[in-house]
Each structure stands twice: as C-alpha cells, then as structure tokens.
Amino acid sequence: MKYFRHKNESAELLKSDQQISNERRRMLKSAKNLIFALFRLCVLVGISYVILSPIIEVVSNSLFADTDATDPMVYIIPKRPTLEKYSAVIKTIKYWGVLATTLLHDVVLMGLQILICSMVGYGFARFNFPLKKVLFACVVIMIVIPLHVIMLPLYIEFKEFDVFGIVSLVKGGPINLMKTMSPLYLLTFLGCGLNSGIYIYLFNQFFRGLPKEIEEAAFVDGAGAYYTYFRIMLVNAMPSVITVAVFSLVWQYNDYFFTKLFNISSWMSMKISTVYEQVAAIYDINSPTITQLYLYAAVVLDLVPVLLIYAVLQKYFVEGVERSGIVG
Amino acid sequence: MKKKKKMTLARRRAITGYLFIMPWLVGFCVYYIKSLFMTIQFSLSNVSVDPKSGYSAAFAGLRNFKYILLEDGKFNKILVTSLRDIVIDVPLVLTFALLMAMLLNQKFIGRTIFRAIFFIPVIMGCDAISDAIAQARQAAVGGISSTSAAITESSASTVNLDYYVALFKDIGLPSSIIDYVVGAVDRIAEVVDLAGVQIVIFIAALQSIPSSLYEVAKIEGATSYETFWKVTFPMVMPHIITCLVYTVVDAFASSEIVQYSYDMIFSSNSYDYGSAMALTSMVVVCLILFIVVAWIQKHTFYYN
C-alpha cells in the first residue's frame, strides 16, 4: 500500500514536472514568435518605406506653392497647398486628350497581346510539330536579347516601311510610319511587341499545367481546335490572362523604349519626358527647383491612372500571378 | 489503314499547331532574325548616312570591332563597369528577393497590404518617370532610403556610420566584405526596384512547394535552418534560374553600356560603331549568362 502510494506521488510529481517544462517550452516558443514577428514587421515596414518615400515626396512636393519650394522650413507638408501646378501641367500637355488616346491604344494593344500570346503559348503547349523545341528556344532567345541590339533595324524597317515591295508598287515608294501608332500594332500583332516573349512563356507554362482531359472531351464531342481554344482553354486560363493583362497594360502605358524609337509624341510617357522643358519655356521659369514641382505634378498625373487600374485588378492580379505558371 | 488514319491526325494536329504559332513565327522571322542580320551587317561595314538616300554600307571587315575595342577609350571602360555592376547586383537582388518572398509568404496580419506595396516597383519600373522618382528619393532626406554618405554628412543625424564600420573593421572582418555590405545597404532603393518581379516569382515558387515535404522535415526533427537548406532552397532552385535570367536581362537593358550604344547610334549617327557595340555587349552578356546558367543547372535538383 505504502509502496503504491509512493509510486502515485512520484508519478504526480513527474507529471507536474513535465507540465512545467511544457509550459516553459510554450512560453519560450511564443516569445520567440513574438520577437520574430517584431523583426519581420521592422523589415517589412522599412522596405515599404524605401518603396513609398519617393512617392510621398512626389505627391507632397507637387502641392507646394513656389514659395514653399525655396522655404527651408517646409518639409513634406506644404505651407500653402495649391493645385496650380496640376492645372498648369494639364493645360500644357493637354492631359485629358493624351490620357484618352493613350489608354484607348493601351487597352487595344493589351487585347491583342492577350490574344496573340495566348494563341502562341497554346500552340507550343498542346501541339506537337517538327522543330518545336528549336522554335521554343527562339522564344527564350527573344526574351534574353536586349531590345537595343535590334532597335536600329526596327527603326529603319518602319521608317521606310515596304512589305516585299508591295507598298512601293501601290504608293510609288516606301512610307514613313514614324510618329504613328502602326509600328506598335504591327509588332504586337506579330507577337513581337513589348515583352511578348515573357507573355508567351507565361501562357505556355500555364496551358501545360491544365489537365488534358477537358480538351479530349471537347475533341470527342466534335469541337474544332479553335473552338476548343476560344471557348474552353481561354476561359480556364483566366488567372494568367489577368496577369498578362495587368503587366501589359502597365508596361505598355509606361513604355518609353518603343515610343521613343518610333517617336510617338502623343503617348503619355513621351509627354511626361518633355514636360520639364515645355513648362520652363511656357511659364518662363528659370529656377530648376520650381520647374521640378511641375514635373512632380506631371508624374502624379501619369501614375494615378496606373495606380487606379492596379487597385482595381490588384486582388485578381496577386491571385493570378500565384496560380499562373509564371515560374519555370 | 488504321495506322494511316493516325498519321493524318498527327499531321493535322501539327498543322494546327503551326497555325497557332504562325503570327509569332512570322514576326520573329521578319523583325528579329532580319534585324539581327542587319545589325551584324552594319557592324561589319562602313555605314555612311546620307540625308537624301538614307544610308549606304560598304563592307569593312572587323574594323569597327577593332576600333571600339582598341581605339575608343570609353567603350571598354563602360563595358567593364556595367558588367561589374551586373555581377554585383545579381546575387544581391536574388538573395533579397528570396528573403522578402519568404517573409511575405508567411501568414500575418496586413500581409495583403505589404504584398501590394512590394508590387509597386513592378508598376513603376519605367524610364519616363524613374528619373523624377530618383530625384524625389534624393530629396527625401534621412531614413534608410538615403545613402549612408548622406547620413554621415547631414549634421542633424545622430547616427555616426563611420564609427560602426570601423567597429566591424576592428573585429577583423575583411574590408572587402564590409564594403560590399555597406554598398548594398547604400543602394537598397535600387535593389528593391530591381527585385519587384523576382519577389513575385519567388512567392509563387514557395507556394508551389508541397507541404508534405515540410511535414516530413518536421517529423524527422529538422530545425528551421536545416529545413531551409534541405527543402526550401533545392525546391526553389529552378526558379532561381528564371529569376537570374530575368535579373541579368533587366539590369543589362538599363545599364550604361546600352545607353552608350544608343547614344552612339541616335546622337552621333555612327550606325556602324553603335551596332558593333550593341553586338559586342550582347555577346558578352549572353556568354556570361550561358556559363552561369549551365553551372547552376548542373547543381539544380528537379522535383518532377
């Protein structure tokens, strides 16, 4: 009896010992988690500050009055907030008209990009044909080749546009496509537009991840390849379509390479790049500090539409990127 | 009979496949292959620009390459600096992107907001406004967004950076490592800007790792440090190659050497020298890329 009692007691003692050590372990763990969460918060807030600080600076400076810019007492918060910089820039670059044209062409180009790149990606993902591997290697080469290597031939190609001499026959000479949007449309339509290689790669990875059974069922039911592609595959590829849509909208809108190469002066990014000189000339401003304020206002005006698009599509976009096959 | 029918189906599928990729195939031949040949032709000839009749090219052999490599004093220097910048940037950007992706992949309050903020550099990555943004960044004095030089210069700051650098030097750390780290922190803003797309790719990669692997590691008693090196890192490896290529291409496209050849062509109208420069820099970068990717590929583990 005594023996048993003793054993029970020691068992109880042992149990409580274990409980204590368990408790201690739990406390240690929660403390560790807390410290790590704090560390994570510090890092993320710090990096977020790095990303956001110039934006805050630009927005606040664009609201400065001329006197605030030279006042050493003013930092971030303007003494006399004013919207005159905005109205001046809107007037100088005819903002609303430029925005409308840019967005219109941007959206149409985005549609073309999605259509062509998804078609090419689908072709690579689902059909077997000779030289397929070589051709897909060409897509990768297209991504890797820096655009500046081919920019001069492209410039000449569109400056003296002449497809197999047909244009010369009809019009009596090559036509100059500079300062028009047609080079952008031609390039995009032929799958060589801005970042098209990346989009083709993305669509290819995504289509390869979709189950083959859907298409087989459609094929058995008598659907043609194009019907299957438009009505079944493209609908299923919605996440990657949204990803490409956002990337293409934003990158095309902000594109400076092609617009500069083809001299499309009515594109938003071209207008923003010249606004500094224009404002200085029109309003006769000699101080670069003050001209800079106008540039900041122009940058805000340039970014607001993009950020709005991003805010609307953000949720789908993050989901889309994660679900689509952007990764190898 | 049956065999023949199967053949025709396969052939029909092949033709449909060609039809699907046709637009791109035409575009690639017309714009890329033709343009590449044209660039090579320019670089091998003596191009003279005539305002009336366009241009005329006379074959000149390797004279242009000789000129830009041996006589033009600037090209060599800029090429080496650009390459050095790329070589320094790439490991930095990749490490940073992977770390950030791992932080953003965890569950915590406000994750959506932070992810949205980390997407902003992807959106802002454009030439037209980046200059203005860079200027604004310089104007935003203080904080970690300014350089350490600015911190040490500004009298209002209470942080004496030199003191801490000297502290680490006293411990006996080699100064090259310290300089690298200080330089990296100096350019944190640039690194963040360069790492936008890579963070997205790494987040997607981390989410594609099957959770069963982590469970096994936990049951076997692996610490989180071991789990990272034995599970996370090998599984992310294939995507590191994707990111590496993207980083190098991205960094190269915005490097000084590209700007220099661009100016050569469009400002000085030296088509031949500009083409030779563009080609040379491209070949060098592609060669480096090829070697590095081949080396990593050898050490890469593919799960599937």
XYZ file of C-alpha atoms in Angstrom, chain B residues 13 40 92 112 115 128 160 165 270 274:
10
model
C -2.525 18.465 -85.282
C 25.610 42.130 -87.892
C 22.196 40.798 -54.091
C -2.155 41.830 -48.363
C 2.296 42.439 -50.797
C 9.926 58.126 -68.253
C 27.706 58.001 -36.969
C 32.045 50.494 -39.979
C 27.505 56.275 -86.028
C 26.827 51.598 -82.407
